[in-house]
Structures are given as C-alpha cells and as structure tokens.
Short mmCIF file of the C-alpha atoms (twelve columns), coordinates in Angstrom:
data_MODEL
# 
_entry.id   MODEL 
# 
loop_
_atom_site.group_PDB 
_atom_site.id 
_atom_site.type_symbol 
_atom_site.label_atom_id 
_atom_site.label_alt_id 
_atom_site.label_comp_id 
_atom_site.label_asym_id 
_atom_site.label_seq_id 
_atom_site.Cartn_x 
_atom_site.Cartn_y 
_atom_site.Cartn_z 
_atom_site.pdbx_PDB_model_num 
ATOM 1   C CA . ARG A 1   -8.898  73.110 69.647 1 
ATOM 2   C CA . PHE A 2   -11.942 71.298 70.138 1 
ATOM 3   C CA . LEU A 3   -14.869 70.851 67.897 1 
ATOM 4   C CA . PRO A 4   -18.319 70.254 68.749 1 
ATOM 5   C CA . CYS A 5   -19.775 66.776 68.224 1 
ATOM 6   C CA . LYS A 6   -22.935 64.929 68.357 1 
ATOM 7   C CA . HIS A 7   -21.771 61.825 69.908 1 
ATOM 8   C CA . PRO A 8   -18.813 60.829 72.304 1 
ATOM 9   C CA . ASN A 9   -15.804 59.299 70.841 1 
ATOM 10  C CA . LEU A 10  -16.441 55.417 70.613 1 
ATOM 11  C CA . ASN A 11  -12.759 54.678 69.456 1 
ATOM 12  C CA . PRO A 12  -10.587 52.829 71.998 1 
ATOM 13  C CA . PRO A 13  -7.333  54.660 73.380 1 
ATOM 14  C CA . LEU A 14  -5.132  52.822 70.868 1 
ATOM 15  C CA . PHE A 15  -7.020  54.836 68.059 1 
ATOM 16  C CA . LEU A 16  -6.404  58.079 70.087 1 
ATOM 17  C CA . ALA A 17  -2.674  57.136 70.256 1 
ATOM 18  C CA . LEU A 18  -2.439  56.557 66.458 1 
ATOM 19  C CA . GLY A 19  -4.222  59.832 66.123 1 
ATOM 20  C CA . LEU A 20  -2.055  61.941 68.288 1 
ATOM 21  C CA . PRO A 21  0.374   62.972 65.640 1 
ATOM 22  C CA . LEU A 22  -2.401  64.503 63.696 1 
ATOM 23  C CA . THR A 23  -3.146  66.747 66.503 1 
ATOM 24  C CA . PHE A 24  -0.031  69.107 65.536 1 
ATOM 25  C CA . LEU A 25  -1.762  69.761 62.327 1 
ATOM 26  C CA . ASP A 26  -4.479  72.150 61.500 1 
ATOM 27  C CA . ALA A 27  -7.988  70.412 60.541 1 
ATOM 28  C CA . GLY A 28  -7.433  70.494 56.814 1 
ATOM 29  C CA . PRO A 29  -4.024  69.005 56.661 1 
ATOM 30  C CA . ALA A 30  -4.932  66.411 59.318 1 
ATOM 31  C CA . TRP A 31  -7.865  65.274 57.325 1 
ATOM 32  C CA . LEU A 32  -5.759  65.146 54.162 1 
ATOM 33  C CA . VAL A 33  -3.196  63.010 55.920 1 
ATOM 34  C CA . TRP A 34  -5.893  60.573 57.545 1 
ATOM 35  C CA . SER A 35  -7.557  60.139 54.003 1 
ATOM 36  C CA . LEU A 36  -4.298  59.352 52.371 1 
ATOM 37  C CA . VAL A 37  -3.307  56.862 55.027 1 
ATOM 38  C CA . SER A 38  -6.772  55.261 54.943 1 
ATOM 39  C CA . LEU A 39  -6.502  55.056 51.134 1 
ATOM 40  C CA . ALA A 40  -3.174  53.578 51.137 1 
ATOM 41  C CA . CYS A 41  -4.372  50.891 53.745 1 
ATOM 42  C CA . GLY A 42  -7.393  50.019 51.410 1 
ATOM 43  C CA . VAL A 43  -5.089  49.730 48.245 1 
ATOM 44  C CA . LEU A 44  -2.445  47.823 50.111 1 
ATOM 45  C CA . ALA A 45  -5.096  45.239 51.402 1 
ATOM 46  C CA . LEU A 46  -6.358  44.757 47.814 1 
ATOM 47  C CA . TRP A 47  -2.847  44.586 46.485 1 
ATOM 48  C CA . ARG A 48  -2.098  41.754 49.128 1 
ATOM 49  C CA . LEU A 49  -5.048  39.824 47.855 1 
ATOM 50  C CA . TRP A 50  -4.203  40.248 44.256 1 
ATOM 51  C CA . GLU A 51  -0.607  39.264 45.072 1 
ATOM 52  C CA . ALA A 52  -1.890  36.026 46.793 1 
ATOM 53  C CA . LYS A 53  -4.169  35.067 43.819 1 
ATOM 54  C CA . ARG A 54  -7.230  35.670 45.846 1 
ATOM 55  C CA . LEU A 55  -9.037  38.180 43.749 1 
ATOM 56  C CA . PRO A 56  -11.656 36.762 41.196 1 
ATOM 57  C CA . VAL A 57  -9.513  38.549 38.425 1 
ATOM 58  C CA . GLN A 58  -5.637  38.471 38.089 1 
ATOM 59  C CA . ALA A 59  -4.995  40.349 34.787 1 
ATOM 60  C CA . PRO A 60  -3.592  43.793 35.986 1 
ATOM 61  C CA . PHE A 61  -6.093  46.092 34.172 1 
ATOM 62  C CA . ALA A 62  -8.996  43.794 35.395 1 
ATOM 63  C CA . ALA A 63  -7.472  43.867 38.874 1 
ATOM 64  C CA . VAL A 64  -7.445  47.642 38.803 1 
ATOM 65  C CA . LEU A 65  -11.102 47.749 37.615 1 
ATOM 66  C CA . PHE A 66  -11.935 45.587 40.593 1 
ATOM 67  C CA . MET A 67  -10.348 47.842 43.037 1 
ATOM 68  C CA . ALA A 68  -11.999 50.909 41.543 1 
ATOM 69  C CA . GLY A 69  -15.386 48.922 41.863 1 
ATOM 70  C CA . PHE A 70  -14.355 48.335 45.482 1 
ATOM 71  C CA . PHE A 71  -13.868 52.078 46.391 1 
ATOM 72  C CA . ALA A 72  -17.002 52.931 44.315 1 
ATOM 73  C CA . TYR A 73  -19.295 50.754 46.474 1 
ATOM 74  C CA . PHE A 74  -21.260 52.963 48.588 1 
ATOM 75  C CA . PRO A 75  -20.432 51.986 52.048 1 
ATOM 76  C CA . THR A 76  -16.721 52.076 51.180 1 
ATOM 77  C CA . LEU A 77  -17.189 55.452 49.905 1 
ATOM 78  C CA . ALA A 78  -19.227 56.553 53.042 1 
ATOM 79  C CA . SER A 79  -16.581 55.063 55.270 1 
ATOM 80  C CA . TYR A 80  -13.658 57.019 53.329 1 
ATOM 81  C CA . LEU A 81  -15.595 60.361 53.154 1 
ATOM 82  C CA . GLY A 82  -16.711 60.025 56.628 1 
ATOM 83  C CA . GLY A 83  -13.188 59.627 57.917 1 
ATOM 84  C CA . GLN A 84  -13.960 56.160 59.368 1 
ATOM 85  C CA . VAL A 85  -11.322 53.566 60.461 1 
ATOM 86  C CA . THR A 86  -12.620 50.936 58.164 1 
ATOM 87  C CA . LEU A 87  -9.894  50.851 55.518 1 
ATOM 88  C CA . LEU A 88  -7.358  50.718 58.223 1 
ATOM 89  C CA . LEU A 89  -8.914  47.696 59.620 1 
ATOM 90  C CA . LEU A 90  -9.112  46.229 56.111 1 
ATOM 91  C CA . LEU A 91  -5.314  45.670 55.933 1 
ATOM 92  C CA . PRO A 92  -4.755  43.597 59.265 1 
ATOM 93  C CA . LEU A 93  -7.949  41.754 58.388 1 
ATOM 94  C CA . VAL A 94  -6.556  40.667 54.935 1 
ATOM 95  C CA . ASN A 95  -3.064  39.857 56.569 1 
ATOM 96  C CA . ALA A 96  -4.787  37.662 59.227 1 
ATOM 97  C CA . TRP A 97  -6.757  35.700 56.588 1 
ATOM 98  C CA . LEU A 98  -3.846  34.987 54.395 1 
ATOM 99  C CA . ALA A 99  -1.527  34.230 57.262 1 
ATOM 100 C CA . LEU A 100 -4.141  31.600 58.839 1 
ATOM 101 C CA . ARG A 101 -4.845  30.171 55.315 1 
ATOM 102 C CA . SER A 102 -1.114  29.335 55.270 1 
ATOM 103 C CA . GLY A 103 -1.022  27.887 58.680 1 
ATOM 104 C CA . ARG A 104 1.076   30.970 60.206 1 
ATOM 105 C CA . ASN A 105 -1.080  30.937 63.286 1 
ATOM 106 C CA . TRP A 106 1.196   33.277 65.604 1 
ATOM 107 C CA . ALA A 107 0.941   35.972 62.677 1 
ATOM 108 C CA . GLY A 108 -2.752  35.449 62.003 1 
ATOM 109 C CA . GLY A 109 -3.788  35.707 65.491 1 
ATOM 110 C CA . GLY A 110 -1.445  38.861 66.143 1 
ATOM 111 C CA . TRP A 111 -3.178  40.652 63.153 1 
ATOM 112 C CA . LEU A 112 -6.561  39.949 64.491 1 
ATOM 113 C CA . GLY A 113 -5.500  41.165 67.928 1 
ATOM 114 C CA . LEU A 114 -4.301  44.517 66.336 1 
ATOM 115 C CA . ALA A 115 -7.793  44.931 64.618 1 
ATOM 116 C CA . ALA A 116 -9.470  44.093 67.980 1 
ATOM 117 C CA . GLY A 117 -7.364  46.971 69.587 1 
ATOM 118 C CA . LEU A 118 -9.011  49.227 67.250 1 
ATOM 119 C CA . LYS A 119 -12.547 47.790 67.142 1 
ATOM 120 C CA . PRO A 120 -13.855 45.588 70.026 1 
ATOM 121 C CA . PHE A 121 -16.105 43.600 67.771 1 
ATOM 122 C CA . PHE A 122 -13.099 41.757 66.345 1 
ATOM 123 C CA . THR A 123 -12.881 39.873 69.677 1 
ATOM 124 C CA . LEU A 124 -15.537 37.672 68.280 1 
ATOM 125 C CA . PHE A 125 -12.806 36.004 66.224 1 
ATOM 126 C CA . ILE A 126 -11.100 34.505 69.544 1 
ATOM 127 C CA . VAL A 127 -14.137 32.383 69.885 1 
ATOM 128 C CA . GLY A 128 -13.699 30.819 66.588 1 
ATOM 129 C CA . LEU A 129 -9.955  30.524 67.011 1 
ATOM 130 C CA . ALA A 130 -10.521 28.542 70.303 1 
ATOM 131 C CA . ILE A 131 -13.213 26.335 68.736 1 
ATOM 132 C CA . LEU A 132 -10.733 25.358 65.920 1 
ATOM 133 C CA . ARG A 133 -8.247  24.676 68.655 1 
ATOM 134 C CA . LYS A 134 -5.546  27.244 67.246 1 
ATOM 135 C CA . GLY A 135 -3.780  27.625 70.459 1 
ATOM 136 C CA . HIS A 136 -0.784  29.704 68.859 1 
ATOM 137 C CA . ALA A 137 -3.344  31.911 67.079 1 
ATOM 138 C CA . VAL A 138 -5.368  32.722 70.388 1 
ATOM 139 C CA . ALA A 139 -1.996  33.505 72.015 1 
ATOM 140 C CA . GLY A 140 -0.941  35.729 69.387 1 
ATOM 141 C CA . PHE A 141 -4.344  37.499 69.452 1 
ATOM 142 C CA . LEU A 142 -4.150  38.005 73.419 1 
ATOM 143 C CA . LEU A 143 -0.470  39.170 73.385 1 
ATOM 144 C CA . THR A 144 -1.024  41.568 70.714 1 
ATOM 145 C CA . LEU A 145 -4.218  42.728 72.077 1 
ATOM 146 C CA . ALA A 146 -2.481  43.299 75.566 1 
ATOM 147 C CA . GLY A 147 0.335   45.033 73.661 1 
ATOM 148 C CA . VAL A 148 -1.834  47.649 71.882 1 
ATOM 149 C CA . ALA A 149 -4.019  48.146 74.867 1 
ATOM 150 C CA . TRP A 150 -0.807  48.876 77.015 1 
ATOM 151 C CA . ALA A 151 0.338   51.422 74.191 1 
ATOM 152 C CA . GLY A 152 -3.051  52.976 74.168 1 
ATOM 153 C CA . GLY A 153 -3.118  53.551 77.901 1 
ATOM 154 C CA . LEU A 154 0.416   54.740 78.024 1 
ATOM 155 C CA . VAL A 155 -0.325  57.604 75.326 1 
ATOM 156 C CA . ALA A 156 -3.789  58.324 76.255 1 
ATOM 157 C CA . GLY A 157 -3.827  57.803 80.020 1 
ATOM 158 C CA . TRP A 158 -5.065  54.749 81.740 1 
ATOM 159 C CA . TYR A 159 -8.082  56.471 82.796 1 
ATOM 160 C CA . SER A 160 -9.049  56.764 79.255 1 
ATOM 161 C CA . TYR A 161 -10.413 53.213 79.340 1 
ATOM 162 C CA . VAL A 162 -12.776 54.308 82.322 1 
ATOM 163 C CA . ASP A 163 -13.962 56.997 79.797 1 
ATOM 164 C CA . TYR A 164 -14.201 54.641 76.994 1 
ATOM 165 C CA . TYR A 165 -16.447 52.300 78.977 1 
ATOM 166 C CA . GLN A 166 -18.612 55.167 80.082 1 
ATOM 167 C CA . ALA A 167 -18.885 56.148 76.418 1 
ATOM 168 C CA . LEU A 168 -19.945 52.719 75.351 1 
ATOM 169 C CA . LYS A 169 -22.471 52.495 78.187 1 
ATOM 170 C CA . ALA A 170 -24.037 55.812 77.043 1 
ATOM 171 C CA . VAL A 171 -24.812 54.476 73.509 1 
ATOM 172 C CA . SER A 172 -28.369 55.141 72.919 1 
ATOM 173 C CA . TRP A 173 -28.649 55.885 69.135 1 
ATOM 174 C CA . GLN A 174 -29.092 52.075 67.993 1 
ATOM 175 C CA . ALA A 175 -32.085 53.139 65.876 1 
ATOM 176 C CA . ASN A 176 -30.102 54.756 63.270 1 
ATOM 177 C CA . ILE A 177 -30.498 54.674 59.425 1 
ATOM 178 C CA . THR A 178 -27.201 52.964 58.895 1 
ATOM 179 C CA . ASN A 179 -27.019 50.484 61.858 1 
ATOM 180 C CA . ALA A 180 -27.521 47.175 60.307 1 
ATOM 181 C CA . SER A 181 -27.023 44.981 63.376 1 
ATOM 182 C CA . LEU A 182 -29.647 42.986 65.165 1 
ATOM 183 C CA . SER A 183 -30.026 45.380 68.062 1 
ATOM 184 C CA . GLY A 184 -30.343 48.337 65.543 1 
ATOM 185 C CA . LEU A 185 -32.871 46.527 63.457 1 
ATOM 186 C CA . MET A 186 -34.979 45.757 66.368 1 
ATOM 187 C CA . ALA A 187 -34.549 49.318 67.821 1 
ATOM 188 C CA . VAL A 188 -35.712 50.976 64.583 1 
ATOM 189 C CA . ALA A 189 -38.856 48.623 64.621 1 
ATOM 190 C CA . ALA A 190 -39.499 49.298 68.195 1 
ATOM 191 C CA . SER A 191 -39.101 53.361 67.702 1 
ATOM 192 C CA . HIS A 192 -41.724 53.401 65.159 1 
ATOM 193 C CA . TRP A 193 -44.257 50.946 66.876 1 
ATOM 194 C CA . PRO A 194 -47.596 52.829 66.754 1 
ATOM 195 C CA . ASP A 195 -48.855 53.960 70.200 1 
ATOM 196 C CA . SER A 196 -52.416 52.656 69.267 1 
ATOM 197 C CA . TRP A 197 -50.863 48.943 69.093 1 
ATOM 198 C CA . PRO A 198 -50.759 46.706 72.245 1 
ATOM 199 C CA . GLY A 199 -47.705 45.482 73.608 1 
ATOM 200 C CA . ASP A 200 -44.195 46.795 74.820 1 
ATOM 201 C CA . MET A 201 -42.193 46.783 71.887 1 
ATOM 202 C CA . LEU A 202 -38.955 47.858 73.490 1 
ATOM 203 C CA . LEU A 203 -39.115 44.813 75.706 1 
ATOM 204 C CA . ALA A 204 -40.001 42.602 72.628 1 
ATOM 205 C CA . ALA A 205 -37.089 44.256 70.807 1 
ATOM 206 C CA . ALA A 206 -34.388 43.341 73.468 1 
ATOM 207 C CA . VAL A 207 -35.699 39.858 73.657 1 
ATOM 208 C CA . LEU A 208 -35.745 39.393 70.001 1 
ATOM 209 C CA . THR A 209 -32.168 40.795 69.728 1 
ATOM 210 C CA . GLN A 210 -31.044 38.324 72.562 1 
ATOM 211 C CA . TRP A 211 -32.587 35.350 71.037 1 
ATOM 212 C CA . GLY A 212 -31.412 36.439 67.508 1 
ATOM 213 C CA . SER A 213 -27.780 36.746 68.816 1 
ATOM 214 C CA . LEU A 214 -27.912 33.347 70.622 1 
ATOM 215 C CA . ALA A 215 -28.947 31.725 67.244 1 
ATOM 216 C CA . VAL A 216 -26.120 33.528 65.300 1 
ATOM 217 C CA . LEU A 217 -23.366 32.277 67.838 1 
ATOM 218 C CA . SER A 218 -25.121 28.965 67.796 1 
ATOM 219 C CA . LEU A 219 -24.770 28.636 63.968 1 
ATOM 220 C CA . LEU A 220 -21.164 30.115 64.176 1 
ATOM 221 C CA . VAL A 221 -20.220 27.573 66.773 1 
ATOM 222 C CA . TRP A 222 -21.845 24.670 65.030 1 
ATOM 223 C CA . ARG A 223 -20.144 25.079 61.468 1 
ATOM 224 C CA . LEU A 224 -16.718 25.696 63.050 1 
ATOM 225 C CA . ARG A 225 -16.860 22.613 64.786 1 
ATOM 226 C CA . GLN A 226 -17.633 20.811 61.638 1 
ATOM 227 C CA . VAL A 227 -14.132 21.922 60.092 1 
ATOM 228 C CA . ARG A 228 -11.903 21.176 62.900 1 
ATOM 229 C CA . GLN A 229 -10.229 18.366 61.211 1 
ATOM 230 C CA . ARG A 230 -9.938  19.996 57.739 1 
ATOM 231 C CA . GLY A 231 -6.915  21.905 56.488 1 
ATOM 232 C CA . TRP A 232 -5.554  25.271 57.179 1 
ATOM 233 C CA . ALA A 233 -7.207  27.096 54.209 1 
ATOM 234 C CA . ARG A 234 -10.720 25.555 54.727 1 
ATOM 235 C CA . GLN A 235 -10.591 26.333 58.396 1 
ATOM 236 C CA . ALA A 236 -9.551  29.903 57.773 1 
ATOM 237 C CA . ASP A 237 -12.154 30.414 54.965 1 
ATOM 238 C CA . THR A 238 -15.025 29.027 57.268 1 
ATOM 239 C CA . LEU A 239 -13.757 31.284 60.237 1 
ATOM 240 C CA . PHE A 240 -13.882 34.425 58.222 1 
ATOM 241 C CA . VAL A 241 -16.787 33.938 56.124 1 
ATOM 242 C CA . LEU A 242 -19.034 33.330 59.341 1 
ATOM 243 C CA . THR A 243 -17.400 35.596 61.699 1 
ATOM 244 C CA . LEU A 244 -17.423 38.757 59.581 1 
ATOM 245 C CA . PRO A 245 -20.973 39.105 59.166 1 
ATOM 246 C CA . ALA A 246 -21.729 37.751 62.615 1 
ATOM 247 C CA . MET A 247 -19.654 40.432 64.495 1 
ATOM 248 C CA . LEU A 248 -21.483 43.304 62.812 1 
ATOM 249 C CA . MET A 249 -24.808 41.638 63.374 1 
ATOM 250 C CA . LEU A 250 -23.837 41.050 67.197 1 
ATOM 251 C CA . SER A 251 -22.424 44.345 67.897 1 
ATOM 252 C CA . PRO A 252 -24.871 47.083 68.976 1 
ATOM 253 C CA . LEU A 253 -23.422 49.431 66.350 1 
ATOM 254 C CA . GLY A 254 -22.933 47.604 63.019 1 
ATOM 255 C CA . TRP A 255 -22.623 50.492 60.809 1 
ATOM 256 C CA . LEU A 256 -23.036 50.383 57.072 1 
ATOM 257 C CA . TYR A 257 -19.533 51.836 56.693 1 
ATOM 258 C CA . TYR A 258 -18.192 48.515 58.112 1 
ATOM 259 C CA . PHE A 259 -19.541 46.514 55.221 1 
ATOM 260 C CA . PRO A 260 -16.148 46.654 53.160 1 
ATOM 261 C CA . LEU A 261 -14.714 44.506 55.857 1 
ATOM 262 C CA . LEU A 262 -17.089 41.759 54.414 1 
ATOM 263 C CA . LEU A 263 -14.731 41.635 51.341 1 
ATOM 264 C CA . VAL A 264 -12.962 38.353 52.528 1 
ATOM 265 C CA . MET A 265 -16.348 36.943 53.219 1 
ATOM 266 C CA . ALA A 266 -17.397 37.825 49.573 1 
ATOM 267 C CA . LEU A 267 -14.189 36.469 48.029 1 
ATOM 268 C CA . VAL A 268 -14.781 33.089 49.814 1 
ATOM 269 C CA . ILE A 269 -18.485 32.824 48.782 1 
ATOM 270 C CA . TRP A 270 -17.372 33.728 45.012 1 
ATOM 271 C CA . GLU A 271 -15.039 30.977 44.919 1 
ATOM 272 C CA . TYR A 272 -17.201 28.369 46.185 1 
ATOM 273 C CA . ARG A 273 -16.215 25.152 44.431 1 
ATOM 274 C CA . ARG A 274 -19.372 23.261 43.701 1 
ATOM 275 C CA . SER A 275 -19.855 24.142 40.080 1 
ATOM 276 C CA . SER A 276 -23.618 23.050 40.089 1 
ATOM 277 C CA . ARG A 277 -24.480 25.688 42.580 1 
ATOM 278 C CA . ARG A 278 -21.991 28.334 42.245 1 
ATOM 279 C CA . TRP A 279 -24.186 30.547 40.055 1 
ATOM 280 C CA . ILE A 280 -26.887 30.590 42.773 1 
ATOM 281 C CA . TYR A 281 -24.590 31.682 45.532 1 
ATOM 282 C CA . ARG A 282 -22.829 34.168 43.351 1 
ATOM 283 C CA . SER A 283 -26.223 35.618 42.189 1 
ATOM 284 C CA . LEU A 284 -27.392 35.753 45.882 1 
ATOM 285 C CA . LEU A 285 -24.135 37.454 46.949 1 
ATOM 286 C CA . ALA A 286 -24.334 39.972 44.223 1 
ATOM 287 C CA . LEU A 287 -27.887 40.752 45.210 1 
ATOM 288 C CA . ALA A 288 -26.913 41.381 48.917 1 
ATOM 289 C CA . LEU A 289 -24.055 43.508 47.950 1 
ATOM 290 C CA . ALA A 290 -26.278 45.458 45.547 1 
ATOM 291 C CA . VAL A 291 -28.975 46.112 48.232 1 
ATOM 292 C CA . SER A 292 -26.358 47.208 50.638 1 
ATOM 293 C CA . SER A 293 -25.079 49.874 48.136 1 
ATOM 294 C CA . ILE A 294 -28.442 51.672 47.961 1 
ATOM 295 C CA . PRO A 295 -27.659 55.024 49.190 1 
ATOM 296 C CA . VAL A 296 -30.703 55.574 51.282 1 
ATOM 297 C CA . THR A 297 -29.087 58.136 53.367 1 
ATOM 298 C CA . VAL A 298 -29.472 60.622 50.660 1 
ATOM 299 C CA . ILE A 299 -33.060 60.003 49.900 1 
ATOM 300 C CA . SER A 300 -35.361 62.565 51.534 1 
ATOM 301 C CA . THR A 301 -37.881 61.378 53.908 1 
ATOM 302 C CA . ASP A 302 -40.493 63.132 51.782 1 
ATOM 303 C CA . VAL A 303 -40.217 60.354 49.368 1 
ATOM 304 C CA . TRP A 304 -41.794 57.974 51.911 1 
ATOM 305 C CA . GLN A 305 -45.458 59.055 52.408 1 
ATOM 306 C CA . ASN A 306 -46.363 56.504 55.099 1 
ATOM 307 C CA . GLN A 307 -44.962 57.742 58.601 1 
ATOM 308 C CA . TYR A 308 -44.120 54.126 59.519 1 
ATOM 309 C CA . ALA A 309 -41.963 53.728 56.289 1 
ATOM 310 C CA . SER A 310 -39.698 56.621 56.563 1 
ATOM 311 C CA . ALA A 311 -36.318 56.590 54.901 1 
ATOM 312 C CA . GLY A 312 -34.815 55.710 58.460 1 
ATOM 313 C CA . VAL A 313 -36.742 52.647 58.831 1 
ATOM 314 C CA . PHE A 314 -36.238 51.581 55.279 1 
ATOM 315 C CA . GLY A 315 -32.643 52.167 55.269 1 
ATOM 316 C CA . ALA A 316 -32.122 50.090 58.525 1 
ATOM 317 C CA . GLU A 317 -34.293 47.428 57.008 1 
ATOM 318 C CA . ILE A 318 -32.415 46.786 53.720 1 
ATOM 319 C CA . TYR A 319 -29.051 47.142 55.170 1 
ATOM 320 C CA . GLY A 320 -30.005 44.793 58.230 1 
ATOM 321 C CA . CYS A 321 -31.681 42.321 55.788 1 
ATOM 322 C CA . ALA A 322 -28.454 42.645 53.549 1 
ATOM 323 C CA . LEU A 323 -26.198 41.581 56.274 1 
ATOM 324 C CA . LEU A 324 -28.473 38.725 57.609 1 
ATOM 325 C CA . GLY A 325 -28.629 37.490 54.018 1 
ATOM 326 C CA . CYS A 326 -24.832 37.501 53.928 1 
ATOM 327 C CA . PHE A 327 -24.626 35.465 57.219 1 
ATOM 328 C CA . LEU A 328 -27.210 32.871 56.133 1 
ATOM 329 C CA . LEU A 329 -25.438 32.462 52.838 1 
ATOM 330 C CA . ALA A 330 -22.228 31.828 54.488 1 
ATOM 331 C CA . VAL A 331 -23.930 29.363 56.735 1 
ATOM 332 C CA . ARG A 332 -25.271 27.524 53.652 1 
ATOM 333 C CA . VAL A 333 -21.734 27.963 51.695 1 
ATOM 334 C CA . THR A 334 -19.860 26.350 54.558 1 
ATOM 335 C CA . SER A 335 -22.061 23.346 54.711 1 
ATOM 336 C CA . GLY A 336 -20.981 22.129 51.278 1 
ATOM 337 C CA . ARG A 337 -18.150 19.666 50.804 1 
ATOM 338 C CA . GLN A 338 -15.314 21.609 49.441 1 
ATOM 339 C CA . GLU A 339 -11.579 20.718 48.756 1 
ATOM 340 C CA . ASP A 340 -8.923  22.022 51.023 1 
# 
C-alpha cells in the first residue's frame, strides 16, 4: 500500500533494504517497531559513551538524567517523532569515535562506512581519515561502504541507485525552515530578497555557498594536518569535532533533526583541557545548543509582522547560525595545546 508524500525518498537503497521487513506490517505496527529500534539505538549509543567514561557525568542516576535531557533536546525529539534515521546513525558514529580513539582503525573506518551507506554526507570523514594517513581506516570505510552498497542494490534492485541519483538531482527545497546548511541559509535569504532591490540574489547565494563551503573545507584540512603526529585520541577528537558540523554545513540538506549527531562534538568541546578557558567554551557551546533547541517550527508566522522576517527565515537563520557557531568553536578548540 502506497501513501502520498510531499517529497521523493532521499534515503539510499541500504535504507530501503533495512526497512523491507517493515513492509509486511501495517502502518501502525511498523511505526511502533521503527520507533522502538530507533530508541534502542539511541540508548545503546549513550550507554556506550557512559561505559567508556566519555559522558560528563558518571554516577548512574546523573547519567540517566543526562540521557533524558538528550532525548528532550528539541532536535532529538523532532527526529524521533518524525521517524528519522538520526538515532540509528548515532550508534555507528559513537562506535567509530571510540574505536579510532583506541587505535582500532579498521573498526572505526568500518563503522563510518556503514553510516555513509545510510547518509552520504558521512563520506566527508574519508577526507579527514586520508589527511591523518589512517590507511586501515580508509580501507575499512571503503570496504564496508562497498558491502552495504552491494547489499542495498541486491535487495532494492540496482536501478534503485539511478532512482536515488535522480531524486537527489530533483532537490529544490533547500529554503526550508529547518535546513541549517550553508546552501539552506543562502537559499532562504535569496527566496526573501525583495523584488525592488537590485541584483540577482540567486546567483549571489550560489556563489556565497561555494565560497563558504571552500572556507569550511580549508579550515578542516588545516586543523587536521596539525594533529597528524599526535596520539590516537587527539586525532580522533579533532576529526570528529570538526567533521560533524562541517558535513551538515556542506550538505545541501543539513536538517535540524540531524543535530543530535553533534553529541560527540559537544562532548569533545566540553572536556577541553585548558582550565583557564574551559568555562568560555562551555558557555558558548551551551548557548549554541540552546539556540538550536528553540522550536521555531511550532511558532505561527503571524507572530512575525515583517514579511521579510517570517518564522521560516528566522528558523533557518538561528539554526544555521547555531551550526556555524559550533563549527567555529570546534576550530578554536582544536587550536589549543591539549594532552593526548
């Protein structure tokens, strides 16, 4: 049974293969199973962090409160209620971080390859792995990605990759209230450019997006090159703290409900070791997370009187600025001299 949808499916064939068993259920039970699996992956990812002593709290009761706060975070709640894949992605992401921190490059690359099979913007990690000269991690990434691509094609059909490519080419809704990427921020600005003002804003938005993306990539490469000779943990922390916000900024669709994936980035920034500046970075991090948790999507546009300051524009601006702030904060933190 097919249900009407507003947009085409933008998930790769692997996602379709994983969801195939749910097609034997009615919509209600299928939704329940999907929700429980997503919740279990999120809880397991947080438990893995607690077990590895990477959470800011270690007492069991405090850890439970931390987990409750994570699931109450508006982007996490939006992802869960919307049936998104974010919590499923969080588990391989956490496993990859912990593996690379301990020098298990094959495993770390493999987990990232699995995540890339579900969401292509994770392929940005292979750039960082190559810069850090982690050959085994790159090999694990590529082999796992090839394996899941083969599995997806085997189940969904090889022509599904052509359909997927065509669906990606058809994306035209970057100017959305919850798209925090660079292209989304520029598209929103272009769509609300008054006709009475001179200039081709669409062209300007495209140019600014390209230059902004180049700047983000340059900062990413620059910082990663600086930690080539450092220990495993320092390299992994730098890789994740920079790549996670960068991949959402560079993606055409960096939706708000992907923000829970920034958890690893937040943990790295929170544990910044220079005590004289730690409170500053923690305060800025808390501010960015608080701003990203504002539920603009539920605010009526009638609240905003100015036609060029609608809820859609305001939402894209605050979410985009929060993501940009996280990336710049990550760039600043990785410049400090920390112990490995």
